């Protein structure tokens, strides 16, 4: 077993136990694990966003790699002169002759480039209003794009799926179809806001909410089963790391952490008593 | 010389017969697919052969003589993408184990074109049109000061109560706008609700804390909170750090928000947006610190957790209607009424459709098929 593996196991055990220690209460171990997790993941996602999104999809489309800049059109020669300036600025981010990869040049992405710059303009108070344009674009684009998807999958496909015959080959099919139709119509009625849910409307709505709650219950049970299997997976790792080849990592760290928490708790109690 | 000519003729005749024999073994039917607006798509069907084997597909453009290999397939039907507005032919060949051509077939020449209208999406277009007209009609009606009744929703009534409770206890209000970006409708809705909640915190001079998981959501959140504090005449109380970024990572964000909950112990926790598996972790921690919790999401899989662990939950559509309720803006109220009418239409369609289906008339259901 290499030192790297053993060290990795200790770090893994420490972080797992530190995160789980929050079940006791907020404590220094949890704070350490939380800050490491938040800090590392923020840096990780920032790096991923730049190198996997901005670099290939934006810069890669604006300045794809070319073998020889002199063979380009006059406009593109000028365009790549801007890139050469960026290349002078950073050789790693902007390698010579363009961004390597299989992207084709698409100058429409200049709009995305400027919208990105507008977001950065928020750092300068006098022009921070430019950032609103980027936000407006994102919100408008999202609403426009989603409405079609929702209309297809959440409305029309649902209607299509609900159009079932009331009688079928077996009693099971009939009951199944009936439950689906009644559940869909009454569930939909529950979300009817402009009618007071009283009298017959109240009764239909109540049937609908019962259907919703039953489906939530089933969903809850299903998800809890999935979480339990995740927990078992984590415990299996802790058990594995408690063996001799890992230097009894789980046992030692567990005892050390429990002892530290006890001492801290005793100290705090003494301070409160004084 | 004469013999050579005869042999050449015999050879050519043999080749012609052989070629005919090859061609007669399989057939290729190519149908231009008009369901894609971009064109460029043909559905190819190979017939005359029973067993599925490996085929090679070639194309020939216009007057070109050479066949260009497109792809290898192992089934009888396939979708082929080609360039629009160019006369194209397809050829299919099958091979034996020794890579020897067993049979081949050539299609009739065809042209694909970009379509102005995608007829397979007609139902969706009509539905979208009717929905838009209904919503716009009721918005106009609401603008003309026609009163619109909306039934009470308990969760929305509790918003003011929750902020009031935090004010009385001298504690902060924690608002979690979900973990997704601004391209999700739930996040947009959550940010709009944040605007209303921040108006309340500005009015009551209560601390507001909004940890976010996405940079664009942070900017949008800051913008809307600043606006709220300005509109309530309390710009001095606004601090851009009220809305702060934690991390993009789902569970790191959950760990960070849990830390905030355990340390600051906010009196009111709002979870309004798009949530995934972190929902129960957040809701349980909020419950453990005794905060009044109001959740709202359209994420069906997370609703059970919120219903279990929160005091109030805005379920799906209630969550999207929240901003109309809170603002009482005629435009938003009108749109809720319009959406109700769409729901009524859907209910009628389902009832009518079920009757048709029960009597074996399938045409009605076919209208709602998504190609």
Coordinates of C-alpha atoms in Angstrom, one line a residue:
Chain A
X1 CA 0.0 0.0 0.0
X2 CA 1.5 3.3 -1.1
X3 CA 1.8 6.3 1.2
X4 CA -0.6 8.2 -1.1
X5 CA -3.3 5.6 -0.7
X6 CA -3.0 5.6 3.1
X7 CA -2.9 9.4 3.3
X8 CA -5.9 9.6 1.0
X9 CA -7.8 7.2 3.2
X10 CA -7.1 9.3 6.3
X11 CA -8.2 12.5 4.6
X12 CA -11.3 10.7 3.4
X13 CA -12.2 9.4 6.8
X14 CA -11.5 12.7 8.5
X15 CA -13.7 14.6 6.1
X16 CA -16.5 12.0 6.3
X17 CA -16.5 12.0 10.1
X18 CA -16.1 15.8 10.3
X19 CA -19.2 16.3 8.0
X20 CA -21.2 13.7 10.0
X21 CA -20.2 15.4 13.3
X22 CA -22.7 18.1 12.4
X23 CA -25.4 15.6 13.5
X24 CA -24.1 16.3 17.1
X25 CA -23.9 20.1 16.7
X26 CA -21.8 22.8 15.1
X27 CA -18.2 22.1 16.0
X28 CA -14.7 23.0 14.8
X29 CA -14.4 19.7 12.8
X30 CA -17.5 20.5 10.8
X31 CA -16.3 24.1 10.2
X32 CA -13.0 22.8 8.9
X33 CA -14.6 20.3 6.5
X34 CA -17.3 22.8 5.4
X35 CA -14.8 25.5 4.6
X36 CA -12.5 23.1 2.8
X37 CA -15.4 21.7 0.8
X38 CA -16.9 25.1 -0.1
X39 CA -13.5 26.6 -1.0
X40 CA -12.2 23.7 -3.0
X41 CA -15.4 23.2 -4.9
X42 CA -15.7 26.9 -5.7
X43 CA -12.2 26.9 -7.1
X44 CA -12.8 23.6 -8.9
X45 CA -16.1 24.8 -10.5
X46 CA -14.5 28.1 -11.5
X47 CA -11.7 26.3 -13.2
X48 CA -14.0 23.8 -14.9
X49 CA -16.3 26.6 -16.1
X50 CA -13.4 28.4 -17.7
X51 CA -11.5 25.5 -19.3
X52 CA -14.5 23.4 -20.3
X53 CA -16.9 26.1 -21.3
X54 CA -15.5 29.5 -21.9
X55 CA -12.2 28.4 -23.4
X56 CA -13.3 25.8 -26.0
X57 CA -16.9 27.1 -26.6
X58 CA -16.3 30.8 -26.7
X59 CA -12.7 31.5 -27.5
X60 CA -12.5 28.3 -29.5
X61 CA -15.3 29.5 -31.8
X62 CA -14.1 33.1 -32.1
X63 CA -10.4 32.1 -32.8
X64 CA -10.2 28.5 -33.8
X65 CA -6.7 27.2 -34.6
X66 CA -5.3 28.0 -38.0
X67 CA -2.1 26.7 -39.5
X68 CA -1.2 29.9 -41.3
X69 CA -2.7 33.3 -40.5
X70 CA -1.5 34.7 -43.8
X71 CA -3.9 32.5 -45.8
X72 CA -6.9 34.0 -44.0
X73 CA -9.2 36.7 -45.4
X74 CA -8.3 40.3 -44.7
X75 CA -10.9 40.6 -42.0
X76 CA -9.8 37.4 -40.4
X77 CA -6.2 38.5 -40.5
X78 CA -7.2 41.6 -38.6
X79 CA -9.4 39.5 -36.3
X80 CA -6.4 37.2 -35.5
X81 CA -4.3 40.3 -34.8
X82 CA -6.5 40.9 -31.8
X83 CA -5.9 37.3 -30.8
X84 CA -2.2 37.8 -31.2
X85 CA -2.5 40.6 -28.7
X86 CA -4.2 38.2 -26.3
X87 CA -1.5 35.6 -27.0
X88 CA 1.1 38.1 -26.0
X89 CA -0.9 38.6 -22.8
X90 CA -1.1 34.9 -21.9
X91 CA 0.6 32.1 -23.9
X92 CA -1.2 29.3 -21.9
X93 CA -4.7 30.6 -22.3
X94 CA -4.3 31.9 -25.8
X95 CA -1.8 29.6 -27.6
X96 CA -0.2 30.6 -30.9
X97 CA -2.5 30.6 -34.0
X98 CA -5.7 30.0 -32.1
X99 CA -7.5 27.7 -29.8
X100 CA -6.8 24.0 -30.6
X101 CA -9.9 21.8 -31.0
X102 CA -12.5 20.9 -33.6
X103 CA -14.6 24.0 -33.3
X104 CA -15.5 26.0 -36.5
X105 CA -15.3 29.7 -36.5
X106 CA -18.6 31.4 -35.6
X107 CA -18.4 35.1 -35.1
X108 CA -22.0 35.2 -33.7
X109 CA -20.3 34.3 -30.4
X110 CA -19.0 37.8 -30.2
X111 CA -22.4 38.7 -28.7
X112 CA -21.9 36.1 -25.9
X113 CA -18.4 37.5 -25.5
X114 CA -19.7 41.0 -24.9
X115 CA -22.6 39.9 -22.7
X116 CA -19.9 38.2 -20.6
X117 CA -17.9 41.4 -20.5
X118 CA -21.0 43.3 -19.5
X119 CA -21.3 41.1 -16.4
X120 CA -17.8 42.1 -15.5
X121 CA -18.7 45.7 -15.9
X122 CA -20.7 45.4 -12.7
X123 CA -17.3 45.8 -10.9
X124 CA -17.2 49.4 -12.3
X125 CA -20.0 51.5 -10.7
X126 CA -20.3 54.0 -13.5
X127 CA -21.1 51.3 -16.1
X128 CA -22.5 48.6 -13.9
X129 CA -25.9 49.0 -15.6
X130 CA -24.6 47.1 -18.6
X131 CA -24.8 43.9 -16.5
X132 CA -28.6 44.2 -16.6
X133 CA -28.5 43.5 -20.4
X134 CA -26.7 40.2 -19.8
X135 CA -29.2 39.3 -17.0
X136 CA -32.1 40.3 -19.3
X137 CA -30.8 38.1 -22.1
X138 CA -30.4 35.1 -19.8
X139 CA -33.9 35.5 -18.3
X140 CA -35.6 36.2 -21.6
X141 CA -33.7 33.4 -23.4
X142 CA -34.5 30.9 -20.6
X143 CA -38.2 31.8 -20.6
X144 CA -38.5 31.6 -24.3
X145 CA -36.6 28.3 -24.6
X146 CA -38.4 26.6 -21.7
X147 CA -42.0 27.5 -22.7
X148 CA -41.8 25.3 -25.8
X149 CA -40.2 22.4 -23.8
X150 CA -42.8 22.6 -21.0
X151 CA -45.6 22.9 -23.5
X152 CA -44.5 19.7 -25.2
X153 CA -43.5 17.5 -22.2
X154 CA -45.6 18.9 -19.3
X155 CA -48.8 19.7 -21.2
X156 CA -49.3 18.0 -24.6
X157 CA -47.5 14.8 -23.7
X158 CA -49.4 14.6 -20.4
X159 CA -52.7 15.1 -22.2
X160 CA -51.7 12.4 -24.7
X161 CA -50.8 10.0 -21.8
X162 CA -54.1 10.7 -20.0
X163 CA -56.4 9.9 -22.9
X164 CA -57.1 6.3 -21.9
X165 CA -60.2 4.1 -22.4
X166 CA -62.4 3.5 -19.4
X167 CA -62.6 -0.2 -20.1
X168 CA -59.9 -2.5 -21.1
X169 CA -58.7 -6.1 -21.3
X170 CA -58.6 -6.7 -17.6
X171 CA -60.0 -5.3 -14.4
X172 CA -56.5 -4.2 -13.5
X173 CA -56.2 -2.0 -16.6
X174 CA -59.6 -0.5 -16.0
X175 CA -58.7 0.5 -12.4
X176 CA -55.3 1.7 -13.5
X177 CA -56.8 3.9 -16.2
X178 CA -59.4 5.2 -13.9
X179 CA -56.9 6.1 -11.2
X180 CA -54.8 7.9 -13.8
X181 CA -57.6 9.9 -15.3
X182 CA -59.2 10.9 -12.0
X183 CA -55.8 11.7 -10.4
X184 CA -54.8 13.9 -13.3
X185 CA -58.1 15.8 -13.6
X186 CA -58.5 16.3 -9.8
X187 CA -54.8 17.1 -9.3
X188 CA -55.1 19.7 -12.0
X189 CA -58.2 21.1 -10.4
X190 CA -56.3 21.6 -7.1
X191 CA -54.1 24.2 -8.9
X192 CA -57.1 26.1 -10.1
X193 CA -56.6 29.4 -8.3
X194 CA -59.5 31.6 -9.6
X195 CA -62.3 29.5 -8.1
X196 CA -63.1 29.2 -4.4
X197 CA -62.5 25.7 -3.3
X198 CA -65.9 25.2 -1.6
X199 CA -68.8 22.9 -2.2
X200 CA -68.3 20.5 -5.2
X201 CA -65.1 22.3 -6.2
X202 CA -63.7 21.8 -2.7
X203 CA -64.5 18.1 -2.9
X204 CA -62.8 17.7 -6.3
X205 CA -59.8 19.7 -5.0
X206 CA -59.5 17.5 -1.9
X207 CA -59.5 14.4 -4.0
X208 CA -56.7 16.0 -6.0
X209 CA -54.6 16.9 -3.0
X210 CA -55.0 13.3 -1.7
X211 CA -53.6 12.0 -5.0
X212 CA -50.7 14.4 -4.8
X213 CA -49.9 13.4 -1.2
X214 CA -50.0 9.7 -2.0
X215 CA -47.6 10.3 -4.9
X216 CA -45.3 12.4 -2.7
X217 CA -45.3 9.6 -0.1
X218 CA -44.3 7.1 -2.6
X219 CA -41.6 9.4 -4.0
X220 CA -40.3 10.1 -0.4
X221 CA -40.0 6.4 0.3
X222 CA -38.2 5.8 -3.0
X223 CA -35.7 8.6 -2.4
X224 CA -35.0 7.5 1.2
X225 CA -34.2 4.0 0.0
X226 CA -31.6 5.6 -2.4
X227 CA -30.1 7.7 0.4
X228 CA -29.8 4.6 2.6
X229 CA -27.8 2.9 -0.1
X230 CA -25.5 5.9 -0.3
X231 CA -25.0 5.8 3.5
X232 CA -24.2 2.1 3.4
X233 CA -21.6 2.8 0.7
X234 CA -20.0 5.5 2.9
X235 CA -20.0 3.2 5.9
X236 CA -18.5 0.4 3.9
X237 CA -15.6 2.7 3.0
X238 CA -15.2 3.7 6.7
X239 CA -15.1 0.0 7.7
X240 CA -12.5 -0.7 4.9
X241 CA -10.3 2.2 6.2
X242 CA -10.5 0.9 9.8
X243 CA -8.3 -2.1 8.8
X244 CA -4.7 -2.5 9.7
X245 CA -3.3 -1.7 6.2
X246 CA -4.8 1.8 6.5
X247 CA -3.3 2.3 10.0
X248 CA -6.8 1.9 11.7
X249 CA -7.7 5.4 10.2
X250 CA -11.4 5.2 11.1
X251 CA -11.0 4.0 14.6
X252 CA -8.2 6.4 15.5
X253 CA -9.8 9.5 14.0
X254 CA -13.2 8.6 15.5
X255 CA -11.8 8.3 19.0
X256 CA -9.7 11.5 18.6
X257 CA -12.6 13.5 17.3
X258 CA -15.0 12.2 20.0
X259 CA -12.4 13.0 22.7
X260 CA -11.8 16.5 21.3
X261 CA -15.5 17.2 21.2
X262 CA -15.9 16.0 24.8
X263 CA -13.0 18.2 26.0
X264 CA -14.4 21.2 24.2
X265 CA -17.8 20.6 25.6
X266 CA -16.5 20.2 29.1
X267 CA -14.5 23.5 28.7
X268 CA -17.5 25.3 27.5
X269 CA -19.6 24.0 30.4
X270 CA -17.0 25.2 32.8
X271 CA -16.9 28.6 31.2
X272 CA -20.7 28.9 31.5
X273 CA -20.6 27.8 35.1
X274 CA -17.9 30.3 36.0
Chain B
X1 CA -9.4 -8.6 -83.1
X2 CA -13.0 -9.7 -83.9
X3 CA -12.8 -12.4 -81.2
X4 CA -11.6 -9.8 -78.6
X5 CA -14.7 -7.7 -79.5
X6 CA -17.0 -10.6 -78.9
X7 CA -15.4 -11.5 -75.6
X8 CA -15.7 -7.9 -74.6
X9 CA -19.4 -7.9 -75.4
X10 CA -19.9 -11.2 -73.5
X11 CA -18.0 -9.7 -70.5
X12 CA -20.1 -6.5 -70.6
X13 CA -23.3 -8.6 -70.8
X14 CA -22.1 -10.7 -67.9
X15 CA -21.4 -7.6 -65.9
X16 CA -24.8 -6.2 -66.7
X17 CA -26.6 -9.4 -65.7
X18 CA -24.4 -9.7 -62.6
X19 CA -25.1 -6.1 -61.7
X20 CA -28.8 -6.5 -62.2
X21 CA -28.7 -9.6 -60.0
X22 CA -26.9 -7.8 -57.3
X23 CA -29.3 -4.8 -57.5
X24 CA -32.4 -7.0 -57.4
X25 CA -31.4 -8.6 -54.1
X26 CA -32.0 -5.5 -52.0
X27 CA -34.0 -2.3 -52.5
X28 CA -33.5 1.1 -50.9
X29 CA -36.4 3.4 -50.2
X30 CA -35.5 7.0 -49.3
X31 CA -38.1 9.3 -48.0
X32 CA -37.3 13.0 -47.4
X33 CA -38.2 13.8 -43.8
X34 CA -40.2 17.0 -43.7
X35 CA -40.6 17.1 -39.9
X36 CA -37.3 18.9 -39.3
X37 CA -37.3 22.6 -40.0
X38 CA -33.7 22.5 -41.0
X39 CA -34.4 19.9 -43.7
X40 CA -31.2 17.9 -44.3
X41 CA -32.8 14.6 -43.1
X42 CA -33.9 11.5 -45.0
X43 CA -35.3 8.3 -43.7
X44 CA -33.8 5.3 -45.5
X45 CA -35.3 1.9 -45.5
X46 CA -33.7 -1.2 -46.9
X47 CA -36.0 -3.9 -48.1
X48 CA -35.7 -7.3 -49.9
X49 CA -33.4 -8.7 -47.2
X50 CA -34.7 -10.6 -44.2
X51 CA -31.7 -10.8 -41.9
X52 CA -30.0 -7.8 -40.4
X53 CA -26.5 -7.5 -41.5
X54 CA -23.9 -4.9 -42.0
X55 CA -24.5 -2.2 -44.6
X56 CA -22.3 0.6 -45.9
X57 CA -24.1 3.7 -47.1
X58 CA -22.7 5.9 -49.8
X59 CA -23.9 9.2 -51.3
X60 CA -23.4 10.9 -54.6
X61 CA -24.0 14.6 -55.1
X62 CA -25.4 16.0 -58.3
X63 CA -23.4 15.0 -61.4
X64 CA -20.5 13.7 -59.5
X65 CA -19.3 10.2 -60.5
X66 CA -17.8 9.1 -57.3
X67 CA -19.7 7.6 -54.4
X68 CA -18.6 8.9 -51.0
X69 CA -18.9 6.6 -48.0
X70 CA -21.2 8.1 -45.4
X71 CA -21.5 5.5 -42.6
X72 CA -21.8 1.8 -41.7
X73 CA -25.1 0.6 -40.3
X74 CA -26.4 -2.7 -38.9
X75 CA -30.1 -2.2 -39.2
X76 CA -32.6 -1.9 -42.0
X77 CA -33.8 1.6 -41.3
X78 CA -31.6 4.7 -40.7
X79 CA -31.7 8.4 -40.6
X80 CA -29.2 10.1 -43.0
X81 CA -28.2 13.7 -42.8
X82 CA -27.2 15.4 -46.1
X83 CA -26.9 18.9 -47.4
X84 CA -30.0 20.8 -48.5
X85 CA -30.8 21.8 -52.1
X86 CA -28.4 19.4 -53.8
X87 CA -29.6 16.5 -55.9
X88 CA -28.4 13.4 -54.0
X89 CA -28.5 9.7 -54.5
X90 CA -27.8 7.0 -51.9
X91 CA -26.3 3.6 -52.4
X92 CA -26.3 0.7 -49.9
X93 CA -24.0 -2.3 -50.1
X94 CA -23.9 -5.4 -48.0
X95 CA -20.8 -7.5 -47.4
X96 CA -20.0 -11.0 -46.4
X97 CA -17.5 -12.0 -43.7
X98 CA -14.6 -11.6 -46.2
X99 CA -15.7 -8.0 -47.0
X100 CA -16.9 -9.1 -50.4
X101 CA -19.9 -7.2 -51.8
X102 CA -23.0 -9.4 -51.8
X103 CA -25.6 -6.9 -52.9
X104 CA -26.1 -3.3 -53.5
X105 CA -29.0 -0.9 -54.3
X106 CA -29.2 2.7 -55.5
X107 CA -32.0 5.1 -54.5
X108 CA -33.8 7.5 -56.8
X109 CA -32.2 11.0 -56.7
X110 CA -33.8 13.3 -54.2
X111 CA -33.4 16.9 -52.7
X112 CA -33.9 18.0 -49.1
X113 CA -35.0 21.5 -48.3
X114 CA -35.4 23.6 -45.2
X115 CA -39.1 23.8 -44.2
X116 CA -40.9 27.0 -43.3
X117 CA -43.4 25.0 -41.2
X118 CA -42.8 21.8 -39.3
X119 CA -46.3 20.3 -39.7
X120 CA -45.6 17.6 -37.1
X121 CA -45.5 20.3 -34.4
X122 CA -48.8 21.9 -35.4
X123 CA -50.6 20.7 -32.3
X124 CA -47.9 22.4 -30.1
X125 CA -48.1 25.6 -32.1
X126 CA -51.9 25.8 -31.8
X127 CA -51.7 25.0 -28.1
X128 CA -49.1 27.7 -27.6
X129 CA -51.1 30.2 -29.6
X130 CA -54.4 29.5 -27.7
X131 CA -52.5 29.7 -24.4
X132 CA -50.9 33.0 -25.2
X133 CA -54.2 34.5 -26.5
X134 CA -56.0 33.4 -23.3
X135 CA -53.3 34.8 -21.0
X136 CA -53.1 38.1 -22.9
X137 CA -56.9 38.4 -22.9
X138 CA -57.1 38.1 -19.1
X139 CA -54.1 40.4 -18.6
X140 CA -55.9 43.0 -20.6
X141 CA -59.1 42.4 -18.6
X142 CA -57.1 42.7 -15.3
X143 CA -55.6 45.9 -16.5
X144 CA -59.1 47.4 -17.0
X145 CA -59.5 47.0 -13.3
X146 CA -61.8 44.0 -13.5
X147 CA -61.4 42.3 -10.2
X148 CA -59.9 38.9 -10.3
X149 CA -60.5 36.5 -7.4
X150 CA -57.6 34.2 -6.3
X151 CA -58.2 31.6 -3.6
X152 CA -56.0 32.0 -0.5
X153 CA -52.8 29.9 -0.3
X154 CA -51.7 29.3 3.3
X155 CA -48.0 29.3 2.5
X156 CA -48.1 32.8 0.9
X157 CA -50.0 34.2 3.8
X158 CA -47.2 33.0 6.1
X159 CA -44.5 35.0 4.3
X160 CA -45.2 38.2 6.3
X161 CA -45.7 36.2 9.5
X162 CA -42.3 34.6 9.0
X163 CA -40.5 37.9 8.5
X164 CA -42.4 39.4 11.3
X165 CA -41.3 36.6 13.6
X166 CA -37.7 37.1 12.7
X167 CA -38.0 40.8 13.4
X168 CA -39.6 40.2 16.8
X169 CA -36.8 37.7 17.7
X170 CA -34.1 40.0 16.5
X171 CA -32.8 37.3 14.2
X172 CA -32.1 37.2 10.5
X173 CA -34.1 35.9 7.5
X174 CA -32.3 33.3 5.3
X175 CA -33.4 33.0 1.7
X176 CA -32.2 30.1 -0.4
X177 CA -32.9 30.6 -4.2
X178 CA -32.1 27.0 -5.1
X179 CA -29.0 25.6 -6.6
X180 CA -29.6 26.1 -10.3
X181 CA -28.8 28.9 -12.7
X182 CA -31.0 31.7 -14.0
X183 CA -31.9 29.6 -17.1
X184 CA -34.3 27.6 -14.9
X185 CA -37.9 28.9 -14.6
X186 CA -37.9 27.9 -10.9
X187 CA -34.8 30.1 -10.2
X188 CA -36.4 33.0 -12.0
X189 CA -39.5 32.6 -9.9
X190 CA -37.4 32.2 -6.7
X191 CA -35.6 35.5 -7.5
X192 CA -38.9 37.3 -8.0
X193 CA -40.1 36.0 -4.6
X194 CA -36.8 37.2 -3.2
X195 CA -37.8 40.7 -4.3
X196 CA -41.0 40.5 -2.2
X197 CA -39.3 39.0 0.8
X198 CA -36.5 41.7 0.7
X199 CA -39.2 44.4 0.6
X200 CA -40.5 42.9 3.9
X201 CA -37.1 42.8 5.5
X202 CA -36.4 46.3 4.4
X203 CA -39.7 47.5 5.9
X204 CA -39.1 45.7 9.2
X205 CA -35.4 46.4 9.3
X206 CA -34.5 42.8 9.5
X207 CA -31.3 41.2 8.4
X208 CA -31.4 39.3 5.2
X209 CA -28.9 36.6 4.1
X210 CA -29.0 35.1 0.6
X211 CA -26.3 32.5 -0.1
X212 CA -26.3 31.5 -3.8
X213 CA -24.8 28.7 -5.9
X214 CA -24.4 30.5 -9.2
X215 CA -22.7 33.8 -10.1
X216 CA -25.5 35.0 -12.4
X217 CA -28.1 34.3 -9.7
X218 CA -25.9 36.3 -7.3
X219 CA -26.0 39.3 -9.7
X220 CA -29.7 39.0 -10.3
X221 CA -30.3 38.6 -6.6
X222 CA -28.3 41.7 -5.7
X223 CA -30.1 43.7 -8.3
X224 CA -33.6 42.7 -7.1
X225 CA -32.7 43.2 -3.4
X226 CA -31.2 46.6 -4.1
X227 CA -34.3 47.5 -6.0
X228 CA -36.5 46.4 -3.1
X229 CA -34.6 48.4 -0.5
X230 CA -34.7 51.4 -2.8
X231 CA -38.5 51.1 -3.3
X232 CA -39.0 50.8 0.4
X233 CA -37.0 53.9 1.0
X234 CA -34.2 52.1 2.8
X235 CA -31.2 52.2 0.5
X236 CA -28.9 52.8 3.5
X237 CA -29.8 49.3 4.8
X238 CA -28.8 47.6 1.6
X239 CA -25.5 45.8 1.6
X240 CA -24.4 43.9 -1.5
X241 CA -23.0 41.2 0.7
X242 CA -26.5 40.2 1.7
X243 CA -26.5 38.2 -1.5
X244 CA -23.3 36.2 -1.6
X245 CA -21.8 33.4 -3.5
X246 CA -20.8 30.1 -1.8
X247 CA -20.0 27.5 -4.5
X248 CA -21.5 25.9 -7.6
X249 CA -21.1 22.4 -6.1
X250 CA -24.4 21.0 -4.9
X251 CA -23.4 19.4 -1.6
X252 CA -20.6 21.9 -0.8
X253 CA -23.4 24.5 -1.1
X254 CA -25.6 22.5 1.2
X255 CA -22.7 22.2 3.7
X256 CA -22.1 25.9 3.5
X257 CA -25.8 26.8 4.0
X258 CA -26.1 24.3 6.9
X259 CA -23.1 26.0 8.5
X260 CA -24.8 29.4 8.2
X261 CA -28.0 28.0 9.7
X262 CA -26.2 26.4 12.6
X263 CA -24.2 29.6 13.4
X264 CA -26.6 32.4 12.6
X265 CA -29.8 30.5 13.7
X266 CA -32.1 32.5 11.4
X267 CA -35.7 32.8 12.6
X268 CA -37.2 32.3 9.1
X269 CA -35.9 30.2 6.3
X270 CA -37.2 30.6 2.7
X271 CA -36.3 27.9 0.2
X272 CA -37.7 29.1 -3.1
X273 CA -36.2 27.8 -6.3
X274 CA -35.0 24.7 -8.0
X275 CA -33.7 22.0 -5.6
X276 CA -32.3 18.5 -5.9
X277 CA -31.0 16.0 -3.4
X278 CA -29.8 18.8 -1.0
X279 CA -33.4 19.8 -0.2
X280 CA -33.9 17.4 2.7
X281 CA -30.5 18.3 4.2
X282 CA -31.4 22.0 4.1
X283 CA -34.9 21.5 5.3
X284 CA -33.9 19.2 8.2
X285 CA -31.2 21.6 9.4
X286 CA -33.7 24.5 9.3
X287 CA -36.2 22.4 11.3
X288 CA -33.5 21.5 13.9
X289 CA -32.8 25.1 14.6
X290 CA -36.5 25.9 15.1
X291 CA -36.8 28.3 12.2
X292 CA -40.2 28.9 10.5
X293 CA -39.6 27.4 7.1
X294 CA -41.5 28.2 3.9
X295 CA -40.4 26.2 0.8
X296 CA -41.5 26.5 -2.8
X297 CA -40.4 24.5 -5.8
X298 CA -41.5 23.0 -9.0
X299 CA -39.1 20.1 -8.6
X300 CA -41.6 17.2 -8.1
X301 CA -39.0 14.9 -6.6
X302 CA -38.1 17.3 -3.8
X303 CA -41.6 18.4 -2.8
X304 CA -42.1 15.4 -0.4
X305 CA -39.0 16.4 1.6
X306 CA -40.2 20.0 1.9
X307 CA -43.7 18.9 2.9
X308 CA -42.2 16.7 5.6
X309 CA -39.7 19.1 7.0
X310 CA -41.1 22.6 6.4
X311 CA -44.0 24.6 8.0
X312 CA -45.4 25.6 4.6
X313 CA -44.7 24.4 1.1
X314 CA -45.8 26.0 -2.1
X315 CA -46.4 23.0 -4.4
X316 CA -45.5 23.5 -8.1
X317 CA -48.0 25.9 -9.6
X318 CA -48.6 27.6 -6.3
X319 CA -44.9 28.5 -6.3
X320 CA -45.1 30.0 -9.7
X321 CA -48.3 31.9 -8.8
X322 CA -46.6 33.3 -5.7
X323 CA -45.3 36.5 -7.2
X324 CA -48.8 37.4 -8.5
X325 CA -50.2 36.9 -5.1
X326 CA -47.6 38.8 -3.3
X327 CA -47.5 41.8 -5.7
X328 CA -51.2 41.9 -6.6
X329 CA -50.0 43.2 -9.9
X330 CA -52.9 43.2 -12.4
X331 CA -50.7 41.8 -15.2
X332 CA -49.6 38.9 -13.1
X333 CA -53.1 38.3 -11.7
X334 CA -54.5 38.3 -15.2
X335 CA -51.9 35.8 -16.3
X336 CA -52.9 33.5 -13.4
X337 CA -56.5 33.7 -14.5
X338 CA -55.5 33.0 -18.1
X339 CA -53.5 29.9 -17.0
X340 CA -56.6 28.7 -15.1
X341 CA -58.6 28.9 -18.3
X342 CA -55.9 26.8 -20.0
X343 CA -56.2 24.3 -17.2
X344 CA -59.9 24.2 -17.6
X345 CA -59.5 23.6 -21.3
X346 CA -57.1 20.8 -20.6
X347 CA -59.5 19.2 -18.2
X348 CA -62.3 19.3 -20.9
X349 CA -59.9 17.9 -23.5
X350 CA -59.0 15.0 -21.1
X351 CA -62.7 14.2 -20.4
X352 CA -63.7 14.4 -24.1
X353 CA -60.6 12.4 -25.1
X354 CA -61.4 9.7 -22.6
X355 CA -64.9 9.3 -24.0
X356 CA -63.5 9.1 -27.6
X357 CA -60.9 6.6 -26.5
X358 CA -63.5 4.5 -24.6
X359 CA -65.6 4.2 -27.8
X360 CA -62.5 3.3 -29.9
X361 CA -62.2 6.6 -31.8
X362 CA -58.5 7.1 -31.8
X363 CA -58.3 10.2 -34.0
X364 CA -58.6 12.6 -31.0
X365 CA -55.6 11.1 -29.2
X366 CA -53.5 11.3 -32.4
X367 CA -54.0 15.1 -32.4
X368 CA -51.8 15.2 -29.3
X369 CA -49.0 12.9 -30.5
X370 CA -45.6 14.4 -30.3
X371 CA -43.5 13.3 -33.2

